[in-house]
XYZ file of C-alpha atoms in Angstrom:
648
model
C -34.357 -18.769 -96.292
C -36.531 -20.377 -93.623
C -36.963 -24.153 -93.841
C -40.095 -25.822 -92.443
C -39.679 -29.424 -91.371
C -42.410 -32.015 -92.005
C -42.541 -32.684 -88.275
C -43.267 -29.053 -87.466
C -46.034 -28.994 -90.050
C -47.604 -32.104 -88.512
C -47.587 -30.513 -85.053
C -49.349 -27.348 -86.150
C -51.727 -29.297 -88.399
C -52.752 -31.415 -85.420
C -53.652 -28.255 -83.510
C -55.709 -27.057 -86.471
C -57.511 -30.405 -86.725
C -58.428 -30.153 -83.038
C -59.899 -26.733 -83.620
C -61.982 -28.007 -86.546
C -63.302 -30.963 -84.572
C -64.104 -28.994 -81.417
C -65.532 -25.988 -83.226
C -68.737 -27.756 -84.153
C -69.675 -27.937 -80.470
C -67.859 -24.889 -79.109
C -70.407 -22.200 -79.896
C -73.150 -21.058 -77.551
C -76.042 -20.789 -79.981
C -78.931 -18.663 -78.818
C -82.624 -19.542 -78.713
C -84.537 -19.830 -81.975
C -87.150 -17.307 -82.972
C -89.907 -19.875 -82.403
C -89.165 -20.285 -78.714
C -91.609 -18.782 -76.243
C -89.435 -16.055 -74.799
C -90.404 -14.094 -71.713
C -88.675 -11.743 -69.243
C -86.407 -13.162 -66.557
C -85.443 -11.701 -63.151
C -83.177 -8.773 -63.999
C -80.449 -9.924 -61.642
C -80.081 -13.029 -63.829
C -79.234 -10.986 -66.920
C -75.814 -9.798 -68.016
C -76.444 -6.128 -67.348
C -74.955 -3.032 -68.920
C -75.767 0.635 -69.369
C -75.641 3.615 -66.972
C -73.183 4.224 -64.174
C -72.755 2.370 -60.917
C -73.603 5.599 -59.088
C -76.968 5.833 -60.876
C -77.801 2.178 -60.265
C -76.639 2.222 -56.645
C -78.579 5.375 -55.847
C -81.709 3.951 -57.458
C -81.461 0.845 -55.294
C -80.653 2.625 -52.030
C -82.978 5.616 -52.507
C -85.867 3.561 -53.878
C -86.433 5.115 -57.287
C -86.681 3.366 -60.657
C -84.569 3.303 -63.793
C -86.530 1.925 -66.784
C -84.906 -1.282 -68.018
C -84.799 -3.491 -71.076
C -84.048 -7.189 -71.596
C -82.926 -8.524 -74.962
C -82.637 -12.060 -76.293
C -80.056 -12.232 -79.082
C -79.811 -15.009 -81.670
C -76.150 -15.683 -80.940
C -76.397 -16.223 -77.170
C -78.306 -18.187 -74.605
C -77.934 -15.486 -71.979
C -80.188 -12.440 -71.732
C -78.659 -8.960 -71.929
C -80.150 -6.464 -69.479
C -79.940 -2.715 -70.089
C -80.344 0.025 -67.509
C -82.131 2.695 -69.526
C -84.488 1.775 -72.361
C -82.941 4.539 -74.473
C -79.560 2.814 -74.063
C -81.011 -0.418 -75.450
C -82.698 1.449 -78.307
C -79.485 3.198 -79.327
C -77.440 0.018 -79.291
C -80.016 -2.125 -81.081
C -80.135 0.446 -83.867
C -76.409 -0.060 -84.449
C -75.230 -2.557 -87.094
C -72.191 -3.230 -84.887
C -74.463 -4.613 -82.180
C -76.124 -6.994 -84.610
C -72.752 -8.037 -85.991
C -71.507 -8.878 -82.519
C -74.628 -10.304 -80.892
C -76.797 -11.493 -83.778
C -80.389 -10.453 -84.330
C -82.601 -9.445 -81.386
C -85.230 -12.173 -81.057
C -87.254 -10.452 -78.333
C -86.994 -7.111 -76.513
C -88.864 -6.436 -73.277
C -89.039 -3.056 -71.528
C -90.299 -1.864 -68.150
C -94.066 -1.333 -68.131
C -95.039 1.669 -66.027
C -98.688 1.117 -66.961
C -98.713 -1.528 -64.208
C -98.065 1.151 -61.575
C -98.687 4.867 -61.107
C -95.334 6.586 -61.727
C -94.608 9.844 -59.927
C -91.540 12.056 -60.228
C -89.737 13.412 -57.188
C -88.521 17.003 -57.054
C -85.236 15.756 -58.584
C -87.101 14.050 -61.435
C -86.582 10.488 -60.162
C -89.234 7.871 -60.960
C -91.080 6.445 -57.960
C -94.140 4.185 -57.601
C -96.550 3.085 -54.885
C -94.790 0.969 -52.310
C -95.226 -2.741 -52.845
C -96.122 -2.357 -56.537
C -93.685 -4.020 -58.927
C -93.006 -2.593 -62.373
C -94.022 -5.142 -65.015
C -92.739 -5.895 -68.515
C -94.055 -5.408 -72.027
C -92.674 -6.087 -75.476
C -90.830 -3.076 -76.857
C -92.673 -3.119 -80.173
C -95.986 -2.804 -78.308
C -94.860 -0.024 -75.956
C -95.168 3.760 -76.019
C -92.224 5.807 -74.749
C -92.209 9.283 -73.217
C -88.984 11.078 -74.131
C -87.829 14.584 -73.242
C -89.846 14.696 -70.022
C -88.640 15.746 -66.565
C -87.801 12.089 -65.755
C -84.119 11.516 -65.148
C -81.442 9.543 -63.364
C -78.703 11.452 -61.490
C -76.534 11.589 -64.614
C -79.009 11.965 -67.488
C -82.560 12.129 -68.847
C -84.624 8.949 -69.148
C -87.209 7.548 -71.534
C -90.222 6.052 -69.709
C -92.055 3.068 -71.235
C -95.760 2.141 -71.031
C -97.797 -0.734 -72.488
C -100.835 1.567 -72.770
C -100.385 4.679 -74.919
C -103.080 6.469 -72.911
C -100.916 6.094 -69.786
C -97.954 7.493 -71.706
C -100.021 10.490 -72.820
C -101.150 11.072 -69.238
C -97.523 11.031 -68.034
C -96.542 13.412 -70.837
C -99.305 15.857 -69.891
C -98.042 15.945 -66.314
C -94.260 15.926 -66.861
C -93.710 17.143 -70.415
C -91.952 15.540 -73.377
C -93.456 13.658 -76.296
C -94.684 10.109 -76.936
C -92.940 7.908 -79.539
C -93.022 4.260 -80.569
C -90.148 1.758 -80.423
C -89.090 2.278 -84.019
C -88.872 6.028 -83.528
C -86.975 5.642 -80.265
C -84.374 3.465 -81.993
C -84.051 5.940 -84.837
C -83.697 8.995 -82.588
C -81.882 7.667 -79.507
C -78.290 8.778 -79.379
C -76.080 5.869 -80.321
C -72.766 6.124 -78.466
C -71.054 4.549 -81.500
C -71.842 7.544 -83.673
C -69.255 10.329 -84.001
C -67.527 9.084 -80.900
C -63.988 9.884 -82.043
C -64.797 13.487 -82.919
C -66.822 13.900 -79.747
C -63.999 12.668 -77.528
C -61.301 14.712 -79.218
C -63.476 17.773 -78.661
C -63.730 16.752 -74.994
C -59.951 16.429 -74.706
C -59.464 19.924 -76.110
C -62.174 21.376 -73.868
C -60.783 19.714 -70.737
C -57.272 20.985 -71.445
C -58.666 24.467 -72.004
C -60.506 24.240 -68.670
C -57.321 23.054 -66.944
C -55.303 25.864 -68.554
C -57.800 28.356 -67.147
C -57.646 26.842 -63.660
C -53.832 26.812 -63.657
C -53.606 30.406 -64.914
C -56.129 31.595 -62.350
C -54.317 29.720 -59.563
C -50.958 31.280 -60.426
C -52.411 34.780 -60.177
C -52.756 34.092 -56.433
C -48.955 33.904 -56.210
C -48.600 37.585 -57.151
C -50.463 39.144 -54.240
C -48.634 41.946 -52.376
C -46.852 41.003 -49.163
C -48.550 42.221 -46.014
C -46.888 40.168 -43.247
C -43.502 38.494 -42.845
C -43.513 35.858 -40.126
C -40.765 36.538 -37.560
C -40.569 40.198 -38.472
C -44.166 41.438 -38.509
C -45.767 38.568 -36.539
C -44.215 36.043 -34.116
C -46.020 32.983 -35.522
C -47.882 31.889 -38.607
C -51.106 31.778 -36.590
C -50.563 35.384 -35.556
C -49.830 36.379 -39.142
C -53.107 34.827 -40.247
C -54.915 36.976 -37.695
C -53.414 40.251 -38.909
C -52.992 39.763 -42.685
C -55.691 41.461 -44.806
C -57.482 39.335 -47.424
C -55.879 39.058 -50.858
C -52.345 39.607 -49.534
C -49.275 37.386 -49.061
C -47.826 36.042 -45.821
C -44.119 35.270 -46.245
C -42.361 32.564 -44.245
C -38.558 32.851 -44.326
C -36.399 29.731 -44.089
C -36.888 27.839 -40.851
C -39.116 25.307 -39.106
C -42.641 26.354 -38.121
C -44.454 24.027 -35.715
C -48.180 23.898 -36.465
C -50.951 21.342 -35.991
C -54.148 21.455 -38.039
C -53.848 25.179 -38.486
C -56.897 26.630 -40.266
C -56.677 29.306 -42.947
C -60.053 31.045 -43.043
C -59.414 34.018 -45.300
C -58.265 34.452 -48.882
C -54.486 34.818 -48.433
C -51.305 33.367 -49.920
C -48.638 31.600 -47.826
C -45.205 31.659 -49.481
C -42.007 30.110 -48.131
C -38.403 29.897 -49.275
C -38.662 26.458 -50.876
C -37.661 23.337 -48.949
C -35.809 25.520 -46.462
C -39.215 26.575 -45.087
C -40.805 23.690 -43.183
C -44.306 23.499 -41.725
C -44.040 20.708 -39.156
C -46.990 19.015 -37.515
C -46.795 17.017 -34.312
C -47.469 13.680 -36.043
C -51.044 13.288 -34.810
C -53.232 15.242 -37.247
C -53.350 17.196 -40.498
C -50.918 20.108 -40.700
C -52.778 22.796 -42.647
C -56.490 23.130 -43.500
C -57.718 25.687 -46.034
C -61.315 26.687 -45.279
C -61.829 29.634 -47.583
C -61.944 30.217 -51.324
C -58.808 31.307 -53.200
C -56.170 30.400 -50.647
C -52.675 29.673 -51.951
C -49.821 27.724 -50.360
C -46.499 27.855 -52.212
C -42.763 27.121 -52.001
C -42.398 25.197 -48.750
C -42.120 21.721 -47.255
C -44.592 19.976 -44.940
C -43.823 17.058 -42.604
C -45.032 15.745 -39.238
C -48.339 14.581 -40.747
C -50.493 12.273 -38.614
C -50.518 8.528 -39.435
C -54.239 8.001 -40.124
C -55.054 7.746 -43.796
C -58.652 6.770 -43.147
C -61.288 7.301 -40.496
C -63.888 4.664 -39.725
C -66.966 6.637 -38.684
C -67.894 10.286 -38.136
C -68.249 11.166 -34.482
C -71.906 11.303 -33.471
C -73.217 9.938 -36.795
C -75.002 6.620 -37.199
C -74.635 5.977 -40.917
C -76.798 3.442 -42.761
C -76.388 1.694 -46.101
C -78.258 4.557 -47.758
C -75.449 6.882 -46.654
C -72.882 4.935 -48.695
C -71.405 8.035 -50.320
C -71.008 9.739 -46.935
C -69.290 6.620 -45.604
C -66.788 6.737 -48.474
C -66.266 10.463 -48.083
C -65.476 10.051 -44.421
C -63.261 6.993 -44.827
C -61.144 8.471 -47.623
C -61.526 12.209 -47.146
C -61.264 12.729 -43.374
C -57.861 11.240 -42.645
C -54.614 13.060 -41.924
C -52.909 15.064 -44.673
C -50.282 17.709 -45.191
C -52.879 20.075 -46.660
C -56.667 19.762 -46.563
C -58.822 21.960 -48.795
C -62.382 22.058 -47.460
C -64.893 24.154 -49.379
C -61.931 26.110 -50.677
C -62.970 26.805 -54.268
C -60.195 28.104 -56.484
C -57.429 27.408 -53.953
C -53.999 26.111 -54.914
C -51.104 24.101 -53.498
C -48.069 25.080 -55.566
C -44.431 23.980 -55.338
C -45.038 22.232 -52.016
C -43.288 19.038 -50.882
C -45.257 16.836 -48.473
C -43.578 14.004 -46.576
C -46.456 11.920 -45.264
C -47.315 8.523 -43.785
C -50.964 9.196 -44.697
C -52.292 11.484 -47.466
C -50.517 14.404 -49.069
C -53.359 16.721 -50.111
C -57.096 16.149 -49.566
C -59.460 18.246 -51.695
C -63.051 18.207 -50.384
C -65.953 20.049 -52.038
C -63.528 22.515 -53.638
C -64.178 23.175 -57.323
C -61.423 24.647 -59.490
C -58.875 23.816 -56.804
C -55.385 22.929 -58.035
C -52.279 21.030 -56.972
C -49.438 22.304 -59.165
C -45.722 21.521 -59.498
C -45.536 19.841 -56.103
C -44.137 16.614 -54.649
C -45.720 14.012 -52.361
C -43.370 11.537 -50.666
C -45.364 8.611 -49.290
C -44.442 5.384 -47.537
C -42.123 2.822 -49.118
C -44.730 0.097 -48.545
C -48.068 1.033 -50.197
C -49.954 -0.974 -47.569
C -48.691 1.332 -44.836
C -49.483 4.636 -46.540
C -52.438 6.347 -48.145
C -53.227 8.689 -51.034
C -51.032 11.346 -52.580
C -53.981 13.534 -53.585
C -57.618 12.776 -52.755
C -60.234 14.501 -54.927
C -63.554 14.303 -53.076
C -66.579 15.755 -54.912
C -64.325 18.392 -56.433
C -63.706 19.231 -60.069
C -60.036 19.964 -59.561
C -56.693 19.982 -61.371
C -53.538 18.017 -60.478
C -50.630 19.039 -62.706
C -46.848 18.792 -62.827
C -46.591 16.942 -59.518
C -44.298 14.050 -58.541
C -45.651 11.206 -56.405
C -43.261 8.735 -54.790
C -44.527 5.704 -52.859
C -47.700 5.704 -50.832
C -50.870 3.855 -51.822
C -52.483 5.722 -54.749
C -51.010 8.839 -56.307
C -54.465 10.293 -57.092
C -57.736 8.883 -55.736
C -61.108 10.282 -56.824
C -64.609 10.002 -55.375
C -67.462 11.612 -57.332
C -64.954 14.147 -58.645
C -66.659 14.430 -62.025
C -64.759 16.477 -64.585
C -61.347 16.468 -62.854
C -58.095 16.732 -64.845
C -54.848 14.967 -63.853
C -52.068 15.779 -66.336
C -48.294 15.947 -66.741
C -47.490 14.247 -63.432
C -44.852 11.646 -62.532
C -45.952 8.708 -60.360
C -43.785 5.877 -59.128
C -43.726 3.113 -56.547
C -47.313 3.175 -55.273
C -50.222 0.781 -55.566
C -52.150 2.691 -58.265
C -51.218 5.782 -60.221
C -54.729 7.173 -60.773
C -57.678 5.425 -59.113
C -61.189 6.377 -60.265
C -64.058 5.580 -57.892
C -67.627 6.706 -58.677
C -66.211 9.353 -61.002
C -67.236 10.172 -64.567
C -66.013 12.631 -67.190
C -62.496 12.740 -65.773
C -59.365 13.308 -67.864
C -55.988 11.651 -67.217
C -53.446 12.920 -69.738
C -49.710 12.826 -70.396
C -48.636 11.323 -67.071
C -45.536 9.163 -66.572
C -46.232 6.167 -64.325
C -43.707 3.543 -63.185
C -43.481 0.546 -60.852
C -47.086 0.306 -59.657
C -49.579 -2.477 -59.270
C -51.752 -0.653 -61.825
C -50.930 2.583 -63.602
C -54.527 3.715 -64.128
C -57.545 1.839 -62.772
C -61.175 2.839 -63.334
C -63.837 1.210 -61.142
C -67.593 1.421 -60.450
C -68.857 1.624 -64.050
C -68.477 5.378 -64.718
C -69.009 7.043 -68.110
C -67.247 9.452 -70.453
C -63.764 9.262 -68.992
C -60.699 10.134 -71.065
C -57.253 8.557 -70.618
C -54.829 9.852 -73.252
C -51.104 10.177 -73.816
C -49.889 8.444 -70.650
C -46.647 6.442 -70.485
C -46.965 3.455 -68.117
C -44.144 0.935 -67.622
C -42.729 -1.649 -65.229
C -46.067 -2.225 -63.523
C -48.114 -5.326 -62.817
C -51.012 -3.898 -64.826
C -50.730 -0.914 -67.115
C -54.313 0.186 -67.521
C -57.537 -1.400 -66.200
C -60.736 0.414 -67.250
C -64.283 -0.480 -66.218
C -67.040 1.740 -67.512
C -68.599 2.880 -70.762
C -68.626 5.597 -73.410
C -64.996 6.456 -72.693
C -61.870 7.249 -74.721
C -58.471 5.618 -74.262
C -55.941 6.848 -76.815
C -52.246 7.443 -77.490
C -51.073 5.727 -74.319
C -47.734 3.872 -74.216
C -47.854 0.629 -72.197
C -44.462 -1.070 -72.124
C -42.748 -3.774 -70.034
C -45.711 -4.447 -67.777
C -47.102 -7.772 -66.632
C -50.371 -6.932 -68.410
C -50.428 -3.924 -70.691
C -54.026 -3.015 -71.487
C -57.433 -4.404 -70.540
C -60.248 -3.994 -73.030
C -63.357 -4.005 -70.884
C -66.498 -2.018 -70.325
C -68.800 -1.010 -73.155
C -69.057 1.403 -76.078
C -65.571 2.818 -75.587
C -62.784 3.684 -78.030
C -59.278 2.238 -77.724
C -57.078 3.761 -80.414
C -53.497 4.707 -81.237
C -52.093 3.065 -78.113
C -48.669 1.392 -78.197
C -48.696 -1.886 -76.262
C -45.241 -3.441 -76.421
C -42.941 -5.801 -74.553
C -45.501 -6.823 -71.941
C -45.956 -10.361 -70.634
C -49.569 -10.095 -71.838
C -50.282 -7.284 -74.258
C -54.060 -7.020 -74.092
C -56.688 -8.703 -71.937
C -60.177 -8.815 -73.456
C -62.516 -9.292 -70.513
C -65.906 -7.906 -71.492
C -68.777 -10.160 -72.552
C -70.216 -7.395 -74.718
C -68.398 -6.780 -78.028
C -69.302 -3.082 -78.229
C -65.884 -1.398 -77.993
C -63.796 0.013 -80.819
C -60.215 -1.293 -80.796
C -58.567 0.262 -83.850
C -55.267 1.816 -84.962
C -53.271 0.417 -82.049
C -49.756 -1.042 -82.171
C -49.484 -4.442 -80.416
C -45.824 -5.388 -80.685
C -43.471 -7.969 -79.149
C -45.680 -8.939 -76.223
C -45.019 -12.466 -74.971
C -48.745 -13.152 -75.400
C -50.394 -10.605 -77.646
C -53.996 -11.141 -76.536
C -55.592 -13.014 -73.643
C -59.352 -13.565 -73.656
C -61.818 -15.062 -71.254
C -65.237 -16.470 -71.996
C -67.488 -14.542 -74.275
C -68.055 -13.818 -77.948
C -65.681 -13.201 -80.801
C -64.411 -9.625 -80.576
C -63.808 -7.854 -83.871
C -61.034 -5.317 -83.452
C -61.363 -3.379 -86.675
C -63.876 -1.002 -88.170
C -64.524 0.431 -91.631
C -61.244 -0.885 -92.975
C -59.191 0.305 -89.978
C -57.387 -2.354 -87.983
C -54.347 -2.648 -85.724
C -50.642 -3.359 -86.181
C -49.547 -6.725 -84.779
C -45.836 -6.638 -85.522
C -44.072 -7.861 -88.624
C -46.318 -10.793 -89.559
C -45.598 -13.147 -92.485
C -48.796 -12.084 -94.248
C -48.419 -10.070 -97.478
C -49.957 -6.765 -98.449
C -49.954 -7.534 -102.158
C -51.941 -4.473 -103.269
C -49.988 -2.090 -101.063
C -53.103 -0.562 -99.500
C -51.616 -0.658 -96.006
C -53.698 -3.639 -94.814
C -52.610 -7.265 -94.847
C -54.358 -9.489 -97.370
C -56.412 -11.477 -94.890
C -57.870 -11.176 -91.383
C -55.637 -12.020 -88.441
C -56.689 -13.870 -85.280
C -54.099 -13.254 -82.559
C -55.945 -15.688 -80.270
C -56.117 -18.446 -82.886
C -53.889 -21.531 -82.577
C -52.368 -20.960 -86.013
C -52.282 -17.167 -86.326
C -51.175 -16.882 -82.733
C -48.057 -18.879 -83.624
C -47.152 -16.967 -86.809
C -44.622 -14.716 -85.100
C -42.615 -17.536 -83.569
C -43.305 -20.732 -85.538
C -42.406 -20.743 -89.253
C -44.487 -23.907 -89.692
C -47.607 -21.982 -88.784
C -47.401 -20.024 -92.042
C -47.497 -23.214 -94.106
C -50.422 -24.620 -92.176
C -52.298 -21.304 -92.397
C -52.419 -21.693 -96.182
C -54.103 -25.113 -96.042
C -57.630 -25.151 -97.567
C -59.142 -26.285 -94.275
C -57.575 -23.340 -92.427
C -58.771 -20.893 -95.071
C -62.301 -22.327 -94.838
C -62.315 -22.080 -91.057
C -61.246 -18.435 -91.186
C -64.018 -17.675 -93.668
C -66.811 -19.313 -91.661
C -65.575 -17.864 -88.400
C -65.585 -14.391 -89.940
C -68.793 -14.439 -91.955
C -71.253 -16.569 -89.978
C -72.185 -15.259 -86.558
C -73.434 -18.652 -85.418
C -70.056 -20.213 -86.150
C -67.901 -17.670 -84.361
C -65.799 -18.975 -81.525
C -64.535 -16.827 -78.675
C -61.392 -14.796 -79.211
C -60.279 -11.771 -81.227
C -60.169 -11.185 -84.963
C -58.767 -8.169 -86.813
C -60.444 -7.937 -90.223
C -58.005 -5.299 -91.515
C -54.611 -5.812 -89.839
C -52.165 -3.034 -90.622
C -48.953 -3.587 -92.542
C -47.105 -0.816 -90.681
C -47.263 0.810 -87.230
C -49.596 3.690 -86.444
C -46.854 5.240 -84.280
C -43.614 4.169 -86.013
C -41.283 6.425 -83.995
C -42.705 5.271 -80.651
C -42.674 1.615 -81.721
C -39.051 1.900 -82.845
C -38.085 3.454 -79.522
C -39.780 0.864 -77.315
C -38.972 -2.357 -79.180
C -35.700 -4.124 -79.796
C -35.966 -3.579 -83.534
C -35.938 -7.254 -84.337
C -37.363 -7.817 -87.813
C -38.920 -11.088 -88.924
C -38.845 -11.827 -92.631
C -42.108 -11.881 -94.504
C -43.141 -15.043 -96.286
C -44.087 -14.247 -99.872
C -47.601 -14.930 -101.075
């Protein structure tokens, strides 16, 4: 039996009293409906919607993305949306109203104030020097289904004058709708998201299976040349070998420097006993043709330069930002470079490198399979294991040791990185300007961050990864993405919940210093059916609204809490606030249970749950689970300590 001392009760009660006193002034109440609301400069809004690539290209290439600004009843700040259809879809969602309050005023870009013209790519442009104005959404007409688009998707275009909308429709197609219709018909990313993402996972694995199978067929080509017997050097063998044949390299050391392969052949060695050795100043092997294969050998003597500063003879400007990145990260030294080598493969190759291991540039359906990249012991001195540069490629079954990032991507939309082992680098997988990528079933250890997603991409999938002993397990930034079934154990910080309109489900977050960091100001993510167990601090939040981490009766498991499930329905009998001063102490302080039953505490929980204007920042789970979602995994990664429940 657990005894609660009067002194302990007084301590926790004092904390509760402080919360009650402060709470009356702790909420950022929004403007009232009677205020005269008007648009503000967009850079003063808290903006969301669309990818960083879309927004950056619009700014640097001087085209327009229609925008929306929304005043919500619960906040003093204004939320800015890139894409009026994004705002329409979210405002139609009851979850948005539950998190933000009612929209008091919605303003959208007014293209009646200018003469919009579409470029050949479908991008919206206007006369130079003419600013796009604003109009209230309920007064606007919207052209949907026209040729207008951003780089990643179609756009709705808004006009204050319906005649202008009809004129635009006649020129560029589509149909004209009002605000109510746009909200009703705009795709809401909250709808059917789980089913949509699981279909994506299956489709991406099927694509990867096809790439891997196709790549392995290149290993069965007939032998035409044996180096040392039929040709004195590898370079000579490349001259004489017919396309679609195999060049064999017996055991030995072959000295080569930036040797180009410019026909569809397969190079096969005798495992690590066959060594391609560069002179330490450049890349070792460059594949410049489709369907080249390199298999069963070791590469060393790679040059030291991971990055290059500027292309020779090119004077790049800010508008060439993507080219600058491509050059800096994709033109350094590597063991193997694939350049416009669609369908090529590096298989069972070990690369010892002070720079990058494999660079894949503009090479769709390329693959790195069952290989090993040995980088520097100090991540600051090395570079990337595999660089995917504007290539939808596959990295599978490969071990990465040391170096900076195991896999780095730049505009490599649709890539798949699965079943790899990564240890000792800065980042395991590092997304930059990349959407619709899949990172699945990787084992990641001893990094600064296991998986990190930057630059506001969309529709990425991170599933089934096991990340441990790292400073940060998983840091995502972006939207409309799916993060599921990952195991994040013994890290400094396990999981960050950030970005917008994404699903976090069935993850196991256990034994971390901080289990989850909630960083986004927009409470639009699903966080359901996760196991948060035995973290020193379960949840850490910054400024922002109350985040509700449950949906339609589905919540998360927070360990063995002293809260009953009297009806046996699998959910505890009351909401749980892991960031609250009382609930946050339930796991460790027996006195907290007694205080949590006080009438004042019950009343505070009720008002904080039911009244949006009285919600303080933090996290609440309306339907906390009584048992783990992943009981076998939880049992394996925790110490099994059981805390006794306190009866109702």
